[in-house]
Short mmCIF file of C-alpha atoms in Angstrom, two decimals:
data_model
loop_
_atom_site.label_atom_id
_atom_site.label_comp_id
_atom_site.label_asym_id
_atom_site.label_seq_id
_atom_site.Cartn_x
_atom_site.Cartn_y
_atom_site.Cartn_z
CA MET A 211 -14.30 -59.10 14.06
CA ALA A 212 -13.14 -55.52 14.36
CA ASN A 213 -9.69 -56.45 13.10
CA ALA A 214 -11.16 -58.37 10.19
CA LYS A 215 -13.31 -55.42 9.31
CA ASN A 216 -10.34 -53.08 9.48
CA ASN A 217 -8.33 -55.35 7.23
CA LYS A 218 -11.00 -54.95 4.54
CA ARG A 219 -10.58 -51.19 4.51
CA SER A 220 -9.43 -49.62 1.29
CA ALA A 221 -5.99 -48.11 1.70
CA PRO A 222 -5.81 -44.33 1.30
CA GLY A 223 -5.03 -43.56 -2.33
CA THR A 224 -7.21 -46.33 -3.78
CA GLY A 225 -10.42 -45.65 -5.65
CA THR A 226 -12.92 -46.62 -8.31
CA LEU A 227 -13.73 -45.30 -11.78
CA ARG A 228 -17.06 -45.68 -13.57
CA LYS A 229 -19.22 -44.21 -16.28
CA LYS A 230 -22.44 -42.56 -15.18
CA ALA A 231 -25.53 -41.18 -16.86
CA VAL A 232 -28.05 -38.61 -15.68
CA ILE A 233 -31.24 -37.27 -17.21
CA GLN A 234 -31.86 -33.55 -17.05
CA LYS A 235 -34.96 -31.95 -18.61
CA GLY A 236 -35.55 -35.07 -20.65
CA ASN A 237 -32.01 -35.22 -22.02
CA LYS A 238 -29.50 -37.92 -21.17
CA TYR A 239 -25.97 -36.89 -20.25
CA THR A 240 -23.04 -39.24 -19.67
CA PHE A 241 -19.80 -38.55 -17.82
CA TRP A 242 -17.04 -40.34 -15.96
CA GLU A 243 -16.69 -40.27 -12.19
CA ALA A 244 -13.91 -41.46 -9.90
CA ARG A 245 -14.12 -41.85 -6.15
CA LEU A 246 -10.87 -41.89 -4.19
CA THR A 247 -10.31 -42.78 -0.53
CA VAL A 248 -8.32 -39.97 1.03
CA GLY A 249 -8.44 -41.15 4.64
CA TYR A 250 -10.68 -42.11 7.53
CA ASP A 251 -12.62 -40.06 10.04
CA PRO A 252 -10.82 -40.61 13.39
CA GLY A 253 -14.10 -40.33 15.27
CA THR A 254 -16.40 -42.59 13.27
CA GLY A 255 -13.90 -44.69 11.34
CA LYS A 256 -15.82 -43.99 8.13
CA GLN A 257 -14.05 -43.51 4.83
CA ILE A 258 -13.42 -39.98 3.63
CA GLN A 259 -13.73 -39.94 -0.13
CA ARG A 260 -13.26 -37.35 -2.81
CA SER A 261 -14.93 -37.55 -6.19
CA PHE A 262 -13.69 -36.38 -9.59
CA SER A 263 -15.74 -36.04 -12.74
CA GLY A 264 -15.11 -35.23 -16.36
CA LYS A 265 -16.18 -35.89 -19.93
CA THR A 266 -13.58 -38.56 -20.68
CA GLN A 267 -12.25 -41.57 -18.84
CA LYS A 268 -8.66 -40.40 -19.42
CA GLU A 269 -9.30 -36.96 -17.89
CA VAL A 270 -10.85 -38.38 -14.72
CA ARG A 271 -8.21 -41.13 -14.37
CA GLU A 272 -5.43 -38.53 -14.51
CA LYS A 273 -7.12 -36.42 -11.82
CA MET A 274 -7.51 -39.46 -9.59
CA GLN A 275 -3.94 -40.64 -10.14
CA ALA A 276 -2.53 -37.18 -9.37
CA ALA A 277 -4.46 -37.08 -6.10
CA ALA A 278 -3.36 -40.64 -5.26
CA VAL A 279 0.30 -39.65 -5.66
CA GLU A 280 -0.21 -36.71 -3.30
CA ILE A 281 -1.86 -38.98 -0.72
CA ASN A 282 0.97 -41.50 -0.89
CA THR A 283 3.64 -38.78 -0.60
CA GLY A 284 1.86 -36.99 2.24
CA THR A 285 1.30 -33.77 0.27
CA TYR A 286 -2.44 -34.11 -0.24
CA LYS A 287 -4.61 -31.30 1.12
CA GLU A 288 -8.35 -31.52 1.45
CA PRO A 289 -9.95 -28.90 -0.82
CA THR A 290 -11.51 -25.94 0.92
CA LYS A 291 -15.11 -24.93 0.33
CA LEU A 292 -14.38 -21.30 1.16
CA THR A 293 -15.07 -18.71 -1.52
CA VAL A 294 -12.62 -15.91 -2.25
CA GLY A 295 -15.04 -13.45 -0.66
CA GLU A 296 -15.39 -15.51 2.52
CA TRP A 297 -11.62 -15.83 2.87
CA LEU A 298 -11.11 -12.09 2.33
CA ASP A 299 -13.57 -11.40 5.16
CA MET A 300 -11.65 -13.78 7.43
CA TRP A 301 -8.32 -12.30 6.39
CA THR A 302 -9.29 -8.67 7.04
CA SER A 303 -10.82 -9.47 10.42
CA THR A 304 -8.03 -11.76 11.67
CA TYR A 305 -4.67 -11.13 10.01
CA LEU A 306 -4.27 -7.33 9.87
CA ASN A 307 -3.53 -6.62 13.52
CA ASN A 308 -0.21 -4.91 12.76
CA VAL A 309 -1.54 -2.80 9.87
CA LYS A 310 -2.35 0.90 10.29
CA PRO A 311 -6.08 1.69 10.60
CA ARG A 312 -6.11 3.84 7.48
CA THR A 313 -4.38 1.09 5.48
CA ILE A 314 -7.00 -1.43 6.64
CA GLU A 315 -9.70 0.94 5.43
CA ILE A 316 -8.04 1.15 2.02
CA TYR A 317 -7.73 -2.66 1.86
CA LYS A 318 -11.40 -3.10 2.72
CA SER A 319 -12.41 -0.48 0.18
CA ASP A 320 -10.45 -2.21 -2.61
CA ILE A 321 -12.00 -5.53 -1.62
CA ARG A 322 -15.54 -4.13 -1.52
CA LEU A 323 -15.36 -2.05 -4.69
CA TYR A 324 -13.26 -4.25 -6.97
CA ILE A 325 -12.16 -7.70 -5.77
CA LYS A 326 -15.39 -9.10 -4.34
CA PRO A 327 -17.67 -8.09 -7.24
CA ALA A 328 -15.36 -9.85 -9.71
CA LEU A 329 -13.89 -12.77 -7.75
CA GLY A 330 -15.81 -13.06 -4.48
CA ALA A 331 -18.11 -15.92 -5.49
CA ILE A 332 -15.31 -18.12 -6.86
CA ARG A 333 -14.20 -21.01 -4.65
CA LEU A 334 -10.77 -20.24 -3.25
CA GLU A 335 -9.22 -23.52 -4.39
CA VAL A 336 -10.24 -23.09 -8.03
CA LEU A 337 -9.09 -19.46 -8.39
CA THR A 338 -6.54 -19.40 -11.20
CA THR A 339 -3.84 -17.05 -12.42
CA HIS A 340 -5.74 -16.62 -15.69
CA THR A 341 -8.91 -15.52 -13.88
CA ILE A 342 -6.99 -13.00 -11.78
CA GLN A 343 -5.07 -11.71 -14.80
CA SER A 344 -8.31 -11.18 -16.71
CA PHE A 345 -9.64 -9.27 -13.70
CA TYR A 346 -6.57 -6.99 -13.65
CA ASN A 347 -6.75 -6.44 -17.41
CA GLY A 348 -10.39 -5.42 -17.07
CA LEU A 349 -9.59 -2.88 -14.38
CA ALA A 350 -7.03 -1.24 -16.65
CA GLU A 351 -9.62 -0.76 -19.41
CA ASP A 352 -12.70 1.45 -19.64
CA ARG A 353 -15.60 -0.49 -18.13
CA LYS A 354 -19.36 -0.71 -18.53
CA GLY A 355 -21.51 2.11 -17.25
CA GLY A 356 -19.00 4.74 -18.30
CA LYS A 357 -16.49 3.77 -15.62
CA LYS A 358 -13.01 4.91 -16.54
CA ALA A 359 -10.01 2.60 -16.51
CA LEU A 360 -8.13 2.56 -13.23
CA SER A 361 -4.58 3.88 -13.14
CA ALA A 362 -1.70 1.42 -13.23
CA LYS A 363 -0.82 2.36 -9.65
CA THR A 364 -4.36 1.62 -8.44
CA VAL A 365 -4.34 -1.77 -10.18
CA LYS A 366 -1.00 -2.50 -8.53
CA ASN A 367 -2.44 -1.59 -5.13
CA ILE A 368 -5.45 -3.88 -5.67
CA HIS A 369 -3.06 -6.66 -6.68
CA GLY A 370 -1.11 -6.07 -3.47
CA VAL A 371 -4.23 -6.59 -1.35
CA LEU A 372 -5.29 -9.78 -3.16
CA HIS A 373 -1.73 -11.14 -3.24
CA HIS A 374 -1.26 -10.66 0.51
CA ALA A 375 -4.57 -12.35 1.25
CA LEU A 376 -3.75 -15.32 -0.97
CA LYS A 377 -0.26 -15.58 0.51
CA GLN A 378 -1.84 -16.02 3.93
CA ALA A 379 -4.20 -18.63 2.48
CA VAL A 380 -1.15 -20.60 1.31
CA ALA A 381 0.45 -20.30 4.76
CA ASN A 382 -2.78 -21.59 6.29
CA GLY A 383 -2.80 -24.61 3.99
CA LEU A 384 -6.02 -23.57 2.26
CA ILE A 385 -4.41 -23.52 -1.20
CA ARG A 386 -1.16 -24.98 -2.50
CA SER A 387 0.27 -21.93 -4.22
CA ASN A 388 -0.53 -18.28 -4.77
CA PRO A 389 -2.23 -17.87 -8.17
CA ALA A 390 -1.48 -14.13 -8.11
CA ASP A 391 2.29 -14.75 -8.18
CA ALA A 392 2.48 -15.14 -11.95
CA CYS A 393 0.24 -12.20 -12.87
CA THR A 394 1.64 -9.27 -14.82
CA LEU A 395 0.65 -5.71 -14.00
CA PRO A 396 0.31 -2.61 -16.17
CA ARG A 397 3.41 -0.47 -16.29
CA ILE A 398 3.38 2.56 -14.04
CA GLU A 399 4.48 5.61 -15.97
CA LYS A 400 6.57 7.92 -13.84
CA LYS A 401 5.05 11.35 -13.50
CA GLU A 402 7.35 14.25 -14.09
CA LEU A 403 8.28 15.90 -10.81
CA LYS A 404 7.43 19.56 -10.62
CA PRO A 405 9.19 20.99 -7.58
CA LEU A 406 9.20 24.71 -6.93
CA ASP A 407 12.29 26.37 -8.41
CA GLU A 408 14.31 29.04 -6.63
CA ASP A 409 12.30 31.96 -7.99
CA GLU A 410 9.01 30.25 -7.11
CA ILE A 411 10.23 29.47 -3.60
CA THR A 412 11.15 33.13 -3.12
CA LEU A 413 7.66 34.21 -4.22
CA PHE A 414 6.04 31.49 -2.10
CA LEU A 415 7.85 32.64 1.05
CA LYS A 416 6.65 36.20 0.46
CA VAL A 417 3.04 35.05 -0.01
CA ILE A 418 2.94 32.92 3.15
CA HIS A 419 4.67 35.51 5.36
CA GLY A 420 2.37 36.11 8.31
CA HIS A 421 -0.04 33.38 7.23
CA ARG A 422 -1.52 31.23 10.02
CA PHE A 423 0.11 28.19 8.40
CA GLU A 424 3.45 29.88 7.60
CA SER A 425 5.39 27.74 10.07
CA ILE A 426 3.86 24.53 8.66
CA PHE A 427 4.74 25.43 5.07
CA LEU A 428 8.24 26.61 5.94
CA THR A 429 9.00 23.52 8.04
CA THR A 430 7.76 21.22 5.28
CA LEU A 431 9.58 23.06 2.50
CA PHE A 432 12.96 23.02 4.25
CA THR A 433 12.87 19.57 5.92
CA GLY A 434 11.05 17.44 3.35
CA LEU A 435 8.58 16.00 5.88
CA ARG A 436 5.47 14.31 4.58
CA GLU A 437 2.18 16.08 5.29
CA GLY A 438 1.12 13.52 7.90
CA GLU A 439 4.53 13.76 9.57
CA VAL A 440 4.57 17.54 9.89
CA LEU A 441 0.96 17.65 11.15
CA GLY A 442 1.76 14.84 13.59
CA LEU A 443 4.93 16.47 14.94
CA THR A 444 4.91 16.83 18.74
CA TRP A 445 6.94 19.20 20.90
CA ASP A 446 8.79 16.37 22.66
CA CYS A 447 10.29 15.51 19.25
CA VAL A 448 11.70 19.01 18.69
CA ASP A 449 15.23 19.34 20.11
CA PHE A 450 16.04 23.06 20.03
CA ASP A 451 19.48 22.56 21.60
CA ARG A 452 20.73 20.22 18.88
CA GLY A 453 18.52 21.47 16.05
CA ILE A 454 17.01 18.03 15.46
CA LEU A 455 13.48 16.86 14.70
CA LEU A 456 12.58 13.27 15.62
CA ILE A 457 10.09 11.83 13.16
CA ASN A 458 8.49 8.88 14.91
CA LYS A 459 4.81 9.30 14.05
CA GLN A 460 2.36 10.72 11.56
CA ILE A 461 -1.25 11.82 11.83
CA GLN A 462 -3.64 9.72 9.79
CA LEU A 463 -7.31 9.99 8.94
CA HIS A 464 -9.49 6.93 9.50
CA GLN A 465 -13.05 6.15 10.39
CA GLU A 466 -14.55 5.10 13.70
CA ALA A 467 -18.19 4.02 13.54
CA GLY A 468 -18.53 5.84 10.24
CA ILE A 469 -17.12 9.10 11.61
CA ASP A 470 -13.85 10.62 10.35
CA ALA A 471 -11.19 10.65 13.06
CA TYR A 472 -7.48 11.45 13.21
CA LYS A 473 -4.99 9.23 14.98
CA LEU A 474 -1.23 9.30 15.52
CA VAL A 475 0.40 6.20 14.01
CA SER A 476 3.93 5.10 13.12
CA PRO A 477 5.69 6.67 10.09
CA LYS A 478 5.10 5.37 6.58
CA ASN A 479 7.76 2.65 6.62
CA GLY A 480 7.41 1.99 10.35
CA LYS A 481 10.86 3.40 11.19
CA SER A 482 11.70 6.51 13.15
CA ARG A 483 14.30 8.96 11.85
CA SER A 484 15.91 12.20 12.90
CA VAL A 485 16.29 15.25 10.68
CA SER A 486 18.86 17.96 11.32
CA ALA A 487 16.91 21.09 10.52
CA ALA A 488 18.41 24.37 9.32
CA PRO A 489 18.74 27.08 12.00
CA SER A 490 16.08 29.12 10.17
CA VAL A 491 13.60 26.26 10.57
CA MET A 492 14.35 25.92 14.29
CA ALA A 493 13.97 29.69 14.72
CA CYS A 494 10.60 29.49 12.97
CA LEU A 495 9.49 26.73 15.34
CA LYS A 496 10.59 28.78 18.35
CA ARG A 497 8.47 31.68 17.15
CA HIS A 498 5.58 29.30 16.58
CA LYS A 499 5.91 27.93 20.12
CA THR A 500 5.44 31.45 21.43
CA VAL A 501 2.40 31.96 19.19
CA GLN A 502 0.89 28.68 20.42
CA ALA A 503 1.43 29.71 24.04
CA GLU A 504 -0.52 32.90 23.32
CA MET A 505 -3.29 30.82 21.68
CA GLN A 506 -3.46 28.61 24.77
CA LEU A 507 -3.66 31.62 27.07
CA LYS A 508 -6.47 33.10 25.01
CA ALA A 509 -8.40 29.78 24.85
CA GLY A 510 -8.15 29.27 28.61
CA ALA A 511 -10.07 26.22 29.84
CA ALA A 512 -11.16 25.41 26.27
CA TRP A 513 -7.58 24.58 25.29
CA HIS A 514 -7.13 20.84 24.64
CA ASN A 515 -3.91 19.48 23.14
CA PRO A 516 -3.51 16.02 24.73
CA ASP A 517 -0.97 14.84 22.14
CA ASN A 518 1.27 17.93 22.60
CA LEU A 519 1.06 18.68 18.87
CA VAL A 520 3.25 21.41 17.41
CA PHE A 521 0.65 22.55 14.89
CA THR A 522 -2.90 22.97 16.17
CA ASP A 523 -6.02 25.04 15.73
CA GLU A 524 -6.96 27.89 18.09
CA LEU A 525 -8.17 25.47 20.78
CA GLY A 526 -5.28 23.00 20.62
CA GLY A 527 -6.99 20.47 18.37
CA HIS A 528 -5.36 18.81 15.40
CA LEU A 529 -5.43 20.54 12.04
CA THR A 530 -7.27 18.82 9.21
CA LYS A 531 -5.34 18.00 6.06
CA SER A 532 -8.09 19.54 3.96
CA ALA A 533 -7.75 22.94 5.66
CA VAL A 534 -3.97 22.96 5.21
CA TYR A 535 -4.31 21.76 1.63
CA ARG A 536 -6.76 24.52 0.68
CA ALA A 537 -4.48 27.17 2.15
CA PHE A 538 -1.48 25.77 0.28
CA LYS A 539 -3.35 25.64 -3.04
CA SER A 540 -4.41 29.25 -2.61
CA ALA A 541 -0.80 30.30 -1.98
CA VAL A 542 0.72 28.49 -4.96
CA LYS A 543 -2.06 29.70 -7.24
CA SER A 544 -1.09 33.27 -6.40
CA ILE A 545 2.49 32.65 -7.60
CA GLY A 546 1.43 31.06 -10.88
CA ARG A 547 1.78 27.40 -9.83
CA PRO A 548 -1.82 26.17 -9.43
CA ASP A 549 -0.66 22.67 -10.40
CA ALA A 550 1.66 22.37 -7.38
CA ARG A 551 0.73 19.80 -4.74
CA PHE A 552 1.56 19.88 -1.02
CA HIS A 553 3.85 16.89 -1.64
CA ASP A 554 5.81 18.99 -4.16
CA MET A 555 7.33 20.87 -1.22
CA ARG A 556 8.95 17.59 -0.23
CA HIS A 557 10.29 17.23 -3.77
CA SER A 558 11.48 20.84 -3.67
CA TYR A 559 13.46 20.12 -0.51
CA ALA A 560 15.05 17.00 -2.02
CA VAL A 561 16.08 18.74 -5.23
CA ALA A 562 17.48 21.73 -3.33
CA ALA A 563 19.42 19.43 -0.98
CA ILE A 564 20.98 17.44 -3.82
CA ARG A 565 21.88 20.53 -5.81
CA SER A 566 23.38 22.07 -2.66
CA GLY A 567 25.80 19.15 -2.47
CA ASP A 568 24.15 16.73 -0.02
CA ASP A 569 25.02 13.13 -0.78
CA ILE A 570 22.23 10.76 -1.75
CA LYS A 571 22.55 8.73 1.46
CA THR A 572 21.93 11.84 3.57
CA VAL A 573 18.97 12.89 1.46
CA GLN A 574 17.56 9.37 1.69
CA SER A 575 17.87 9.40 5.48
CA ASN A 576 16.23 12.81 5.83
CA LEU A 577 13.35 11.87 3.54
CA GLY A 578 12.81 8.52 5.25
CA HIS A 579 13.15 6.48 2.05
CA ALA A 580 13.76 2.75 2.51
CA THR A 581 16.88 2.75 0.32
CA ALA A 582 19.26 5.19 -1.36
CA ALA A 583 18.50 3.38 -4.62
CA PHE A 584 14.88 4.50 -4.37
CA THR A 585 15.98 8.10 -3.76
CA LEU A 586 18.24 7.93 -6.82
CA ASP A 587 15.41 6.47 -8.87
CA VAL A 588 13.11 9.35 -7.92
CA TYR A 589 15.62 12.17 -8.19
CA GLY A 590 18.11 10.76 -10.67
CA HIS A 591 17.31 13.53 -13.15
CA VAL A 592 18.75 16.04 -10.67
CA THR A 593 22.09 14.24 -10.47
CA ASP A 594 22.15 13.92 -14.26
CA LYS A 595 21.79 17.68 -14.57
CA MET A 596 24.52 18.17 -11.97
CA LYS A 597 26.82 15.93 -14.03
CA GLN A 598 26.13 18.02 -17.11
CA GLU A 599 26.88 21.20 -15.18
CA SER A 600 30.07 19.59 -13.87
CA ALA A 601 31.11 18.71 -17.43
CA ALA A 602 30.46 22.31 -18.52
CA ARG A 603 32.62 23.62 -15.67
CA MET A 604 35.37 21.20 -16.63
CA GLU A 605 35.17 22.41 -20.22
CA GLU A 606 35.68 26.00 -19.03
CA PHE A 607 38.67 24.84 -16.99
CA ILE A 608 40.19 23.01 -19.98
CA LYS A 609 39.86 26.14 -22.10
CA SER A 610 41.46 28.28 -19.42
CA VAL A 611 44.52 26.03 -19.01
CA SER A 612 44.97 25.36 -22.71
CA GLY A 613 44.94 29.05 -23.60
CA GLU A 614 41.91 28.82 -25.86
#
């Protein structure tokens, strides 16, 4: 009997199509519905069916036939009932183990402030490229309540979060393809770099002479380290004999139980690098080491520098980026460059290195850029100017040999 019953089972991929009518608030509505057998529950043996509905018979038949082809070819996936918001919660709690704490905070902030309010309630399987594109377009425009349009870079960052989450959803078999793949993003306009020129650097060095953060500013200006890298530098990474700094970590602000905390994490691109520092920089660090030893002696038992940081406060604790930033802004304001940012010291180093004759590959390595192409893209204007200066020198040479 069991075999006979099994023989009467509908094969996966078969279904029925019928016209239905419902009455809502006294009005009669008609539509077409198809029910398709997609398989059988291995525990109960009952049919697993999926239904399709639509206004016309043709529309519903096409949906059913498309699903039947997928079943017969083994590519059919059962639709997920997860919403975009539910999946984002799962993704952030499960799939970001190798991401820096601060980056996770930024991801969660973008999700909470922008992605969830717009897309969170949508079922993951019905999220479309058009819906996502409309979301991005809206972010790039002035919004209700007087909210200003987000910058192109911010929109790109939000896209990166959503795209990564949806990519994982594809890998997990929750959706067939990533609807964010085909989206277009607003163009990011490159901001003009404003490094300190030679005269400004001279003035800056005079202003910071004897300042409590002089060694930080000088090290940054003449090595091109990022702010987090210089504040996260430890003494075991300073090789005085060879004049080399090993950059294998950075200090990063994140939150623990709602409280701001600093933590040492890997560098920006996850790769360590070594920088050959100028003798003047190493001499500055030697002087600073002596100063720190005096600070430790004065602090006595209150001294606490468990990470062996090069730059600390009076008790051996880490320095906050805000304190260093305020001191820097005060210094550059006094030399007539109130617009200068801490990061502009990194740009100043790069420009000076290129103009001094360093090849792009060396500059790329010292800065910790992923590729030399990226370094050229950022500082290409410097090499263009050098070419013009080279052409001018050649013109002077031509005139000298031609007797003009």
